[in-house]
mmCIF file with all atom_site columns, C-alpha atoms in Angstrom:
data_model
loop_
_atom_site.group_PDB
_atom_site.id
_atom_site.type_symbol
_atom_site.label_atom_id
_atom_site.label_alt_id
_atom_site.label_comp_id
_atom_site.label_asym_id
_atom_site.label_entity_id
_atom_site.label_seq_id
_atom_site.pdbx_PDB_ins_code
_atom_site.Cartn_x
_atom_site.Cartn_y
_atom_site.Cartn_z
_atom_site.occupancy
_atom_site.B_iso_or_equiv
_atom_site.pdbx_formal_charge
_atom_site.auth_seq_id
_atom_site.auth_comp_id
_atom_site.auth_asym_id
_atom_site.auth_atom_id
_atom_site.pdbx_PDB_model_num
ATOM 1  C CA . UNK Z 1 1  ? 45.898 6.448  13.262 1.00 43.00 ? 672 UNK Z CA 1
ATOM 2  C CA . UNK Z 1 2  ? 42.987 6.726  15.717 1.00 43.00 ? 673 UNK Z CA 1
ATOM 3  C CA . UNK Z 1 3  ? 40.405 9.365  14.949 1.00 44.00 ? 674 UNK Z CA 1
ATOM 4  C CA . UNK Z 1 4  ? 39.072 11.447 17.830 1.00 43.00 ? 675 UNK Z CA 1
ATOM 5  C CA . UNK Z 1 5  ? 35.317 11.181 18.247 1.00 51.00 ? 676 UNK Z CA 1
ATOM 6  C CA . UNK Z 1 6  ? 33.468 13.987 19.977 1.00 56.00 ? 677 UNK Z CA 1
ATOM 7  C CA . UNK Z 1 7  ? 30.419 13.131 22.030 1.00 63.00 ? 678 UNK Z CA 1
ATOM 8  C CA . UNK Z 1 8  ? 28.383 16.157 23.067 1.00 78.00 ? 679 UNK Z CA 1
ATOM 9  C CA . UNK Z 1 9  ? 27.917 16.193 26.837 1.00 86.00 ? 680 UNK Z CA 1
ATOM 10 C CA . UNK Z 1 10 ? 24.993 17.490 28.860 1.00 91.00 ? 681 UNK Z CA 1
ATOM 11 C CA . UNK Z 1 11 ? 27.219 20.435 29.807 1.00 91.00 ? 682 UNK Z CA 1
ATOM 12 C CA . UNK Z 1 12 ? 27.851 21.158 26.112 1.00 90.00 ? 683 UNK Z CA 1
ATOM 13 C CA . UNK Z 1 13 ? 24.106 21.216 25.457 1.00 92.00 ? 684 UNK Z CA 1
ATOM 14 C CA . UNK Z 1 14 ? 23.342 23.351 28.494 1.00 94.00 ? 685 UNK Z CA 1
ATOM 15 C CA . UNK Z 1 15 ? 25.821 25.904 27.169 1.00 93.00 ? 686 UNK Z CA 1
ATOM 16 C CA . UNK Z 1 16 ? 22.890 27.101 25.024 1.00 93.00 ? 687 UNK Z CA 1
ATOM 17 C CA . UNK Z 1 17 ? 19.821 25.323 26.370 1.00 95.00 ? 688 UNK Z CA 1
ATOM 18 C CA . UNK Z 1 18 ? 20.199 26.783 29.897 1.00 97.00 ? 689 UNK Z CA 1
ATOM 19 C CA . UNK Z 1 19 ? 19.160 30.133 28.358 1.00 97.00 ? 690 UNK Z CA 1
ATOM 20 C CA . UNK Z 1 20 ? 15.522 30.646 29.334 1.00 97.00 ? 691 UNK Z CA 1
ATOM 21 C CA . UNK Z 1 21 ? 14.933 32.786 26.243 1.00 97.00 ? 692 UNK Z CA 1
ATOM 22 C CA . UNK Z 1 22 ? 16.131 30.143 23.753 1.00 95.00 ? 693 UNK Z CA 1
ATOM 23 C CA . UNK Z 1 23 ? 13.225 29.284 21.478 1.00 94.00 ? 694 UNK Z CA 1
ATOM 24 C CA . UNK Z 1 24 ? 12.232 28.417 17.937 1.00 91.00 ? 695 UNK Z CA 1
ATOM 25 C CA . UNK Z 1 25 ? 9.106  29.069 15.906 1.00 91.00 ? 696 UNK Z CA 1
ATOM 26 C CA . UNK Z 1 26 ? 7.355  26.006 14.500 1.00 85.00 ? 697 UNK Z CA 1
ATOM 27 C CA . UNK Z 1 27 ? 4.064  26.118 12.645 1.00 83.00 ? 698 UNK Z CA 1
ATOM 28 C CA . UNK Z 1 28 ? 3.483  29.659 13.876 1.00 90.00 ? 699 UNK Z CA 1
ATOM 29 C CA . UNK Z 1 29 ? 4.045  28.802 17.542 1.00 90.00 ? 700 UNK Z CA 1
ATOM 30 C CA . UNK Z 1 30 ? 6.957  29.825 19.733 1.00 94.00 ? 701 UNK Z CA 1
ATOM 31 C CA . UNK Z 1 31 ? 8.495  26.676 21.274 1.00 92.00 ? 702 UNK Z CA 1
ATOM 32 C CA . UNK Z 1 32 ? 10.865 26.991 24.229 1.00 95.00 ? 703 UNK Z CA 1
ATOM 33 C CA . UNK Z 1 33 ? 14.152 25.096 23.899 1.00 94.00 ? 704 UNK Z CA 1
ATOM 34 C CA . UNK Z 1 34 ? 15.129 25.865 27.493 1.00 97.00 ? 705 UNK Z CA 1
ATOM 35 C CA . UNK Z 1 35 ? 16.306 22.973 29.669 1.00 96.00 ? 706 UNK Z CA 1
ATOM 36 C CA . UNK Z 1 36 ? 16.478 23.375 33.439 1.00 97.00 ? 707 UNK Z CA 1
ATOM 37 C CA . UNK Z 1 37 ? 19.773 21.661 34.227 1.00 96.00 ? 708 UNK Z CA 1
ATOM 38 C CA . UNK Z 1 38 ? 18.887 21.038 37.889 1.00 96.00 ? 709 UNK Z CA 1
ATOM 39 C CA . UNK Z 1 39 ? 15.536 19.508 36.964 1.00 97.00 ? 710 UNK Z CA 1
ATOM 40 C CA . UNK Z 1 40 ? 17.174 17.364 34.278 1.00 96.00 ? 711 UNK Z CA 1
ATOM 41 C CA . UNK Z 1 41 ? 19.863 16.108 36.649 1.00 95.00 ? 712 UNK Z CA 1
ATOM 42 C CA . UNK Z 1 42 ? 17.114 15.021 39.058 1.00 96.00 ? 713 UNK Z CA 1
ATOM 43 C CA . UNK Z 1 43 ? 15.018 13.328 36.386 1.00 96.00 ? 714 UNK Z CA 1
ATOM 44 C CA . UNK Z 1 44 ? 14.712 9.670  35.446 1.00 94.00 ? 715 UNK Z CA 1
ATOM 45 C CA . UNK Z 1 45 ? 16.710 10.446 32.285 1.00 94.00 ? 716 UNK Z CA 1
ATOM 46 C CA . UNK Z 1 46 ? 19.678 12.035 34.112 1.00 94.00 ? 717 UNK Z CA 1
ATOM 47 C CA . UNK Z 1 47 ? 21.942 9.090  33.260 1.00 93.00 ? 718 UNK Z CA 1
ATOM 48 C CA . UNK Z 1 48 ? 21.250 9.504  29.523 1.00 92.00 ? 719 UNK Z CA 1
ATOM 49 C CA . UNK Z 1 49 ? 23.336 12.002 27.549 1.00 91.00 ? 720 UNK Z CA 1
ATOM 50 C CA . UNK Z 1 50 ? 21.232 14.433 25.509 1.00 92.00 ? 721 UNK Z CA 1
ATOM 51 C CA . UNK Z 1 51 ? 22.530 12.857 22.288 1.00 91.00 ? 722 UNK Z CA 1
ATOM 52 C CA . UNK Z 1 52 ? 21.124 9.531  23.445 1.00 91.00 ? 723 UNK Z CA 1
ATOM 53 C CA . UNK Z 1 53 ? 17.733 10.892 22.398 1.00 93.00 ? 724 UNK Z CA 1
ATOM 54 C CA . UNK Z 1 54 ? 18.790 13.756 20.127 1.00 92.00 ? 725 UNK Z CA 1
ATOM 55 C CA . UNK Z 1 55 ? 21.278 11.846 17.928 1.00 88.00 ? 726 UNK Z CA 1
ATOM 56 C CA . UNK Z 1 56 ? 21.464 14.557 15.278 1.00 88.00 ? 727 UNK Z CA 1
ATOM 57 C CA . UNK Z 1 57 ? 22.789 16.964 17.934 1.00 89.00 ? 728 UNK Z CA 1
ATOM 58 C CA . UNK Z 1 58 ? 25.954 14.892 18.302 1.00 86.00 ? 729 UNK Z CA 1
ATOM 59 C CA . UNK Z 1 59 ? 28.232 17.242 16.383 1.00 86.00 ? 730 UNK Z CA 1
ATOM 60 C CA . UNK Z 1 60 ? 31.869 18.244 16.723 1.00 82.00 ? 731 UNK Z CA 1
ATOM 61 C CA . UNK Z 1 61 ? 31.141 21.956 16.284 1.00 81.00 ? 732 UNK Z CA 1
ATOM 62 C CA . UNK Z 1 62 ? 28.322 23.864 17.898 1.00 82.00 ? 733 UNK Z CA 1
ATOM 63 C CA . UNK Z 1 63 ? 25.670 24.940 17.314 1.00 86.00 ? 734 UNK Z CA 1
ATOM 64 C CA . UNK Z 1 64 ? 24.068 21.794 15.940 1.00 89.00 ? 735 UNK Z CA 1
ATOM 65 C CA . UNK Z 1 65 ? 21.959 22.090 12.767 1.00 85.00 ? 736 UNK Z CA 1
ATOM 66 C CA . UNK Z 1 66 ? 18.481 23.561 13.037 1.00 87.00 ? 737 UNK Z CA 1
ATOM 67 C CA . UNK Z 1 67 ? 15.414 21.473 12.256 1.00 85.00 ? 738 UNK Z CA 1
ATOM 68 C CA . UNK Z 1 68 ? 16.452 18.375 14.136 1.00 88.00 ? 739 UNK Z CA 1
ATOM 69 C CA . UNK Z 1 69 ? 14.295 15.257 14.014 1.00 88.00 ? 740 UNK Z CA 1
ATOM 70 C CA . UNK Z 1 70 ? 11.683 14.660 16.687 1.00 86.00 ? 741 UNK Z CA 1
ATOM 71 C CA . UNK Z 1 71 ? 12.792 12.331 19.460 1.00 90.00 ? 742 UNK Z CA 1
ATOM 72 C CA . UNK Z 1 72 ? 11.646 8.748  18.996 1.00 91.00 ? 743 UNK Z CA 1
ATOM 73 C CA . UNK Z 1 73 ? 10.954 7.616  22.562 1.00 92.00 ? 744 UNK Z CA 1
ATOM 74 C CA . UNK Z 1 74 ? 9.951  4.179  21.268 1.00 93.00 ? 745 UNK Z CA 1
ATOM 75 C CA . UNK Z 1 75 ? 13.648 3.351  20.794 1.00 92.00 ? 746 UNK Z CA 1
ATOM 76 C CA . UNK Z 1 76 ? 13.773 2.712  24.564 1.00 94.00 ? 747 UNK Z CA 1
ATOM 77 C CA . UNK Z 1 77 ? 10.074 2.699  25.464 1.00 96.00 ? 748 UNK Z CA 1
ATOM 78 C CA . UNK Z 1 78 ? 8.478  0.491  22.798 1.00 96.00 ? 749 UNK Z CA 1
ATOM 79 C CA . UNK Z 1 79 ? 5.612  -0.826 24.929 1.00 97.00 ? 750 UNK Z CA 1
ATOM 80 C CA . UNK Z 1 80 ? 4.683  2.578  26.284 1.00 96.00 ? 751 UNK Z CA 1
ATOM 81 C CA . UNK Z 1 81 ? 4.781  4.085  22.790 1.00 95.00 ? 752 UNK Z CA 1
ATOM 82 C CA . UNK Z 1 82 ? 2.448  1.389  21.455 1.00 96.00 ? 753 UNK Z CA 1
ATOM 83 C CA . UNK Z 1 83 ? -0.025 2.000  24.300 1.00 97.00 ? 754 UNK Z CA 1
ATOM 84 C CA . UNK Z 1 84 ? 0.103  5.763  23.736 1.00 95.00 ? 755 UNK Z CA 1
ATOM 85 C CA . UNK Z 1 85 ? -0.385 5.403  19.971 1.00 94.00 ? 756 UNK Z CA 1
ATOM 86 C CA . UNK Z 1 86 ? -3.489 3.281  20.597 1.00 96.00 ? 757 UNK Z CA 1
ATOM 87 C CA . UNK Z 1 87 ? -4.926 5.744  23.149 1.00 95.00 ? 758 UNK Z CA 1
ATOM 88 C CA . UNK Z 1 88 ? -7.299 8.601  22.367 1.00 93.00 ? 759 UNK Z CA 1
ATOM 89 C CA . UNK Z 1 89 ? -4.426 11.048 22.931 1.00 92.00 ? 760 UNK Z CA 1
ATOM 90 C CA . UNK Z 1 90 ? -2.179 9.189  20.505 1.00 91.00 ? 761 UNK Z CA 1
ATOM 91 C CA . UNK Z 1 91 ? -4.929 9.113  17.896 1.00 91.00 ? 762 UNK Z CA 1
ATOM 92 C CA . UNK Z 1 92 ? -5.520 12.865 18.231 1.00 91.00 ? 763 UNK Z CA 1
ATOM 93 C CA . UNK Z 1 93 ? -1.779 13.534 17.926 1.00 86.00 ? 764 UNK Z CA 1
ATOM 94 C CA . UNK Z 1 94 ? -1.577 11.289 14.846 1.00 86.00 ? 765 UNK Z CA 1
ATOM 95 C CA . UNK Z 1 95 ? -4.318 13.358 13.164 1.00 87.00 ? 766 UNK Z CA 1
ATOM 96 C CA . UNK Z 1 96 ? -2.571 16.595 14.100 1.00 79.00 ? 767 UNK Z CA 1
ATOM 97 C CA . UNK Z 1 97 ? -5.705 17.858 15.867 1.00 71.00 ? 768 UNK Z CA 1
ATOM 98 C CA . UNK Z 1 98 ? -3.998 19.064 19.043 1.00 63.00 ? 769 UNK Z CA 1
ATOM 99 C CA . UNK Z 1 99 ? -6.536 21.760 19.899 1.00 56.00 ? 770 UNK Z CA 1
#
């Protein structure tokens, strides 16, 4: 028997993330979780499903769990990630001294 596998689509994700008021509080700061669907569809990443970067959002039932892992851009952009990590901005981010 073949098991049905659900892959969350961009449309599935935009069902919630198109809401401009969708946000979460992290470390005392309000972080917007809004995604502009038109801007996304015109971006360089338009051919990538959301779950291509947000793997833990690939669930059969929505909403996905809270507290998802940060996206690891180095999975596709290894060279760029290494350059960023070595830069002054990457070093500041690594120390957590954003401001």
